[in-house]
PDB file of C-alpha atoms and ligand atoms in Angstrom:
ATOM      1  CA  UNK A  69    -120.203  92.919  40.619  1.00 46.00           C
ATOM      2  CA  UNK A  70    -120.730  91.454  44.056  1.00 47.00           C
ATOM      3  CA  UNK A  71    -117.989  88.893  44.607  1.00 51.00           C
ATOM      4  CA  UNK A  72    -119.529  87.319  47.694  1.00 55.00           C
ATOM      5  CA  UNK A  73    -118.466  83.711  48.043  1.00 55.00           C
ATOM      6  CA  UNK A  74    -121.656  81.626  48.063  1.00 61.00           C
ATOM      7  CA  UNK A  75    -120.126  78.177  48.427  1.00 63.00           C
ATOM      8  CA  UNK A  76    -116.650  76.842  47.967  1.00 76.00           C
ATOM      9  CA  UNK A  77    -115.393  77.786  44.555  1.00 82.00           C
ATOM     10  CA  UNK A  78    -118.565  79.598  43.514  1.00 92.00           C
ATOM     11  CA  UNK A  79    -118.924  83.346  43.239  1.00 93.00           C
ATOM     12  CA  UNK A  80    -122.078  85.417  42.920  1.00 94.00           C
ATOM     13  CA  UNK A  81    -122.006  87.102  39.523  1.00 95.00           C
ATOM     14  CA  UNK A  82    -125.413  88.784  39.245  1.00 95.00           C
ATOM     15  CA  UNK A  83    -129.081  87.989  39.384  1.00 96.00           C
ATOM     16  CA  UNK A  84    -130.861  86.368  36.464  1.00 97.00           C
ATOM     17  CA  UNK A  85    -132.893  89.543  35.968  1.00 97.00           C
ATOM     18  CA  UNK A  86    -129.654  91.411  35.242  1.00 97.00           C
ATOM     19  CA  UNK A  87    -129.344  89.497  31.962  1.00 98.00           C
ATOM     20  CA  UNK A  88    -131.948  90.173  29.287  1.00 97.00           C
ATOM     21  CA  UNK A  89    -132.874  86.835  27.638  1.00 98.00           C
ATOM     22  CA  UNK A  90    -130.674  86.042  24.621  1.00 98.00           C
ATOM     23  CA  UNK A  91    -127.978  88.529  25.561  1.00 98.00           C
ATOM     24  CA  UNK A  92    -124.800  88.502  27.615  1.00 98.00           C
ATOM     25  CA  UNK A  93    -123.164  90.456  30.411  1.00 98.00           C
ATOM     26  CA  UNK A  94    -119.592  90.705  31.623  1.00 98.00           C
ATOM     27  CA  UNK A  95    -118.537  89.800  35.178  1.00 96.00           C
ATOM     28  CA  UNK A  96    -115.140  90.296  36.794  1.00 94.00           C
ATOM     29  CA  UNK A  97    -113.892  87.248  38.744  1.00 89.00           C
ATOM     30  CA  UNK A  98    -110.471  87.412  40.378  1.00 85.00           C
ATOM     31  CA  UNK A  99    -109.397  89.963  37.804  1.00 91.00           C
ATOM     32  CA  UNK A 100    -110.641  87.910  34.851  1.00 94.00           C
ATOM     33  CA  UNK A 101    -113.506  89.031  32.644  1.00 97.00           C
ATOM     34  CA  UNK A 102    -116.161  86.377  32.129  1.00 98.00           C
ATOM     35  CA  UNK A 103    -118.945  86.658  29.552  1.00 98.00           C
ATOM     36  CA  UNK A 104    -122.185  85.169  30.861  1.00 98.00           C
ATOM     37  CA  UNK A 105    -124.978  84.455  28.398  1.00 98.00           C
ATOM     38  CA  UNK A 106    -128.646  83.787  29.022  1.00 98.00           C
ATOM     39  CA  UNK A 107    -130.158  81.729  26.230  1.00 97.00           C
ATOM     40  CA  UNK A 108    -133.922  81.667  26.366  1.00 95.00           C
ATOM     41  CA  UNK A 109    -135.221  82.171  29.882  1.00 93.00           C
ATOM     42  CA  UNK A 110    -133.030  79.928  32.004  1.00 92.00           C
ATOM     43  CA  UNK A 111    -130.127  78.421  30.050  1.00 96.00           C
ATOM     44  CA  UNK A 112    -126.806  79.927  31.098  1.00 98.00           C
ATOM     45  CA  UNK A 113    -123.338  79.698  29.549  1.00 98.00           C
ATOM     46  CA  UNK A 114    -120.086  81.373  30.530  1.00 98.00           C
ATOM     47  CA  UNK A 115    -116.872  81.803  28.531  1.00 98.00           C
ATOM     48  CA  UNK A 116    -113.902  84.154  28.621  1.00 98.00           C
ATOM     49  CA  UNK A 117    -114.869  87.686  27.624  1.00 98.00           C
ATOM     50  CA  UNK A 118    -111.565  88.086  25.803  1.00 98.00           C
ATOM     51  CA  UNK A 119    -111.637  87.385  22.048  1.00 97.00           C
ATOM     52  CA  UNK A 120    -108.114  86.293  21.021  1.00 96.00           C
ATOM     53  CA  UNK A 121    -108.924  86.844  17.333  1.00 95.00           C
ATOM     54  CA  UNK A 122    -109.589  90.521  17.925  1.00 95.00           C
ATOM     55  CA  UNK A 123    -107.326  91.003  20.971  1.00 96.00           C
ATOM     56  CA  UNK A 124    -110.257  92.675  22.711  1.00 97.00           C
ATOM     57  CA  UNK A 125    -112.551  91.917  25.648  1.00 98.00           C
ATOM     58  CA  UNK A 126    -115.840  92.011  23.807  1.00 98.00           C
ATOM     59  CA  UNK A 127    -117.498  88.599  23.667  1.00 98.00           C
ATOM     60  CA  UNK A 128    -120.249  89.468  26.180  1.00 98.00           C
ATOM     61  CA  UNK A 129    -121.525  91.976  23.624  1.00 98.00           C
ATOM     62  CA  UNK A 130    -121.688  89.466  20.777  1.00 98.00           C
ATOM     63  CA  UNK A 131    -124.817  88.229  19.067  1.00 98.00           C
ATOM     64  CA  UNK A 132    -126.207  84.869  20.141  1.00 98.00           C
ATOM     65  CA  UNK A 133    -127.342  82.303  17.627  1.00 97.00           C
ATOM     66  CA  UNK A 134    -126.992  78.709  16.599  1.00 97.00           C
ATOM     67  CA  UNK A 135    -125.078  76.837  13.922  1.00 97.00           C
ATOM     68  CA  UNK A 136    -126.459  73.350  13.508  1.00 96.00           C
ATOM     69  CA  UNK A 137    -126.960  72.146  17.068  1.00 96.00           C
ATOM     70  CA  UNK A 138    -124.239  74.404  18.453  1.00 97.00           C
ATOM     71  CA  UNK A 139    -125.187  77.427  20.531  1.00 98.00           C
ATOM     72  CA  UNK A 140    -122.783  80.189  19.551  1.00 98.00           C
ATOM     73  CA  UNK A 141    -121.886  83.807  20.086  1.00 98.00           C
ATOM     74  CA  UNK A 142    -120.538  85.874  17.202  1.00 98.00           C
ATOM     75  CA  UNK A 143    -117.761  88.212  18.267  1.00 97.00           C
ATOM     76  CA  UNK A 144    -118.680  91.860  17.645  1.00 96.00           C
ATOM     77  CA  UNK A 145    -115.311  92.599  16.022  1.00 94.00           C
ATOM     78  CA  UNK A 146    -114.515  89.999  13.350  1.00 92.00           C
ATOM     79  CA  UNK A 147    -117.682  87.860  13.759  1.00 93.00           C
ATOM     80  CA  UNK A 148    -115.940  84.615  14.587  1.00 96.00           C
ATOM     81  CA  UNK A 149    -118.327  82.165  16.231  1.00 98.00           C
ATOM     82  CA  UNK A 150    -117.579  80.634  19.618  1.00 98.00           C
ATOM     83  CA  UNK A 151    -119.369  77.482  20.756  1.00 98.00           C
ATOM     84  CA  UNK A 152    -120.777  78.379  24.182  1.00 98.00           C
ATOM     85  CA  UNK A 153    -120.545  74.789  25.448  1.00 98.00           C
ATOM     86  CA  UNK A 154    -116.890  74.217  24.545  1.00 98.00           C
ATOM     87  CA  UNK A 155    -115.359  77.651  23.898  1.00 98.00           C
ATOM     88  CA  UNK A 156    -114.233  76.451  20.475  1.00 98.00           C
ATOM     89  CA  UNK A 157    -113.756  79.166  17.868  1.00 98.00           C
ATOM     90  CA  UNK A 158    -115.366  77.571  14.813  1.00 97.00           C
ATOM     91  CA  UNK A 159    -113.359  79.517  12.245  1.00 96.00           C
ATOM     92  CA  UNK A 160    -110.040  79.491  14.112  1.00 96.00           C
ATOM     93  CA  UNK A 161    -109.854  76.673  16.689  1.00 97.00           C
ATOM     94  CA  UNK A 162    -106.391  77.848  17.745  1.00 97.00           C
ATOM     95  CA  UNK A 163    -108.134  80.962  19.122  1.00 96.00           C
ATOM     96  CA  UNK A 164    -110.649  79.087  21.250  1.00 97.00           C
ATOM     97  CA  UNK A 165    -111.490  80.365  24.738  1.00 98.00           C
ATOM     98  CA  UNK A 166    -112.099  78.866  28.185  1.00 98.00           C
ATOM     99  CA  UNK A 167    -115.559  77.994  29.363  1.00 98.00           C
ATOM    100  CA  UNK A 168    -116.604  78.599  32.972  1.00 97.00           C
ATOM    101  CA  UNK A 169    -118.871  76.678  35.262  1.00 96.00           C
ATOM    102  CA  UNK A 170    -122.087  78.612  35.719  1.00 97.00           C
ATOM    103  CA  UNK A 171    -125.297  77.746  37.521  1.00 95.00           C
ATOM    104  CA  UNK A 172    -128.494  79.237  38.760  1.00 95.00           C
ATOM    105  CA  UNK A 173    -129.444  79.121  42.418  1.00 93.00           C
ATOM    106  CA  UNK A 174    -132.877  80.594  42.851  1.00 93.00           C
ATOM    107  CA  UNK A 175    -132.518  83.753  40.788  1.00 94.00           C
ATOM    108  CA  UNK A 176    -128.803  84.142  41.500  1.00 95.00           C
ATOM    109  CA  UNK A 177    -126.232  83.463  38.801  1.00 96.00           C
ATOM    110  CA  UNK A 178    -123.140  81.739  40.245  1.00 96.00           C
ATOM    111  CA  UNK A 179    -119.799  81.321  38.529  1.00 96.00           C
ATOM    112  CA  UNK A 180    -117.455  78.460  39.297  1.00 95.00           C
ATOM    113  CA  UNK A 181    -114.043  77.646  37.947  1.00 90.00           C
ATOM    114  CA  UNK A 182    -112.790  78.042  34.399  1.00 92.00           C
ATOM    115  CA  UNK A 183    -112.489  74.815  32.428  1.00 88.00           C
ATOM    116  CA  UNK A 184    -109.198  75.373  30.646  1.00 76.00           C
TER     117      UNK A 184
HETATM  118  S1  FES B 305    -108.067  90.011  10.800  1.00 83.93           S
HETATM  119 FE1  FES B 305    -107.641  88.937  12.610  1.00 83.93          FE
HETATM  120  S2  FES B 305    -109.301  87.622  12.702  1.00 83.93           S
HETATM  121 FE2  FES B 305    -109.765  88.739  10.971  1.00 83.93          FE
END
């Protein structure tokens, strides 16, 4: 990953083309793994890559879907669902994760700060 600082507090993660629609990738920011998801063509979400249920850094490889009006990723290990907007683990809220600020500038995907 290119960790060029674009603007204060924002880091270049990848380009939009690096993320196949409706999948995720993992970026390393200051030693922390962040799972970035592209839902549809242009909607981006970012959460911790680390799944505390499974004690493994795997969330970027989870399957995207929806439950009601929640956009979720299912962890590849135990299939818990994480709300991509809030980081809430639906089955085990005590194992929820941080979300990260993420935005698109042109075709560049920028990561901001974690919302803990
Ligand atoms: S056994 Fe730990 S979450 Fe299922």
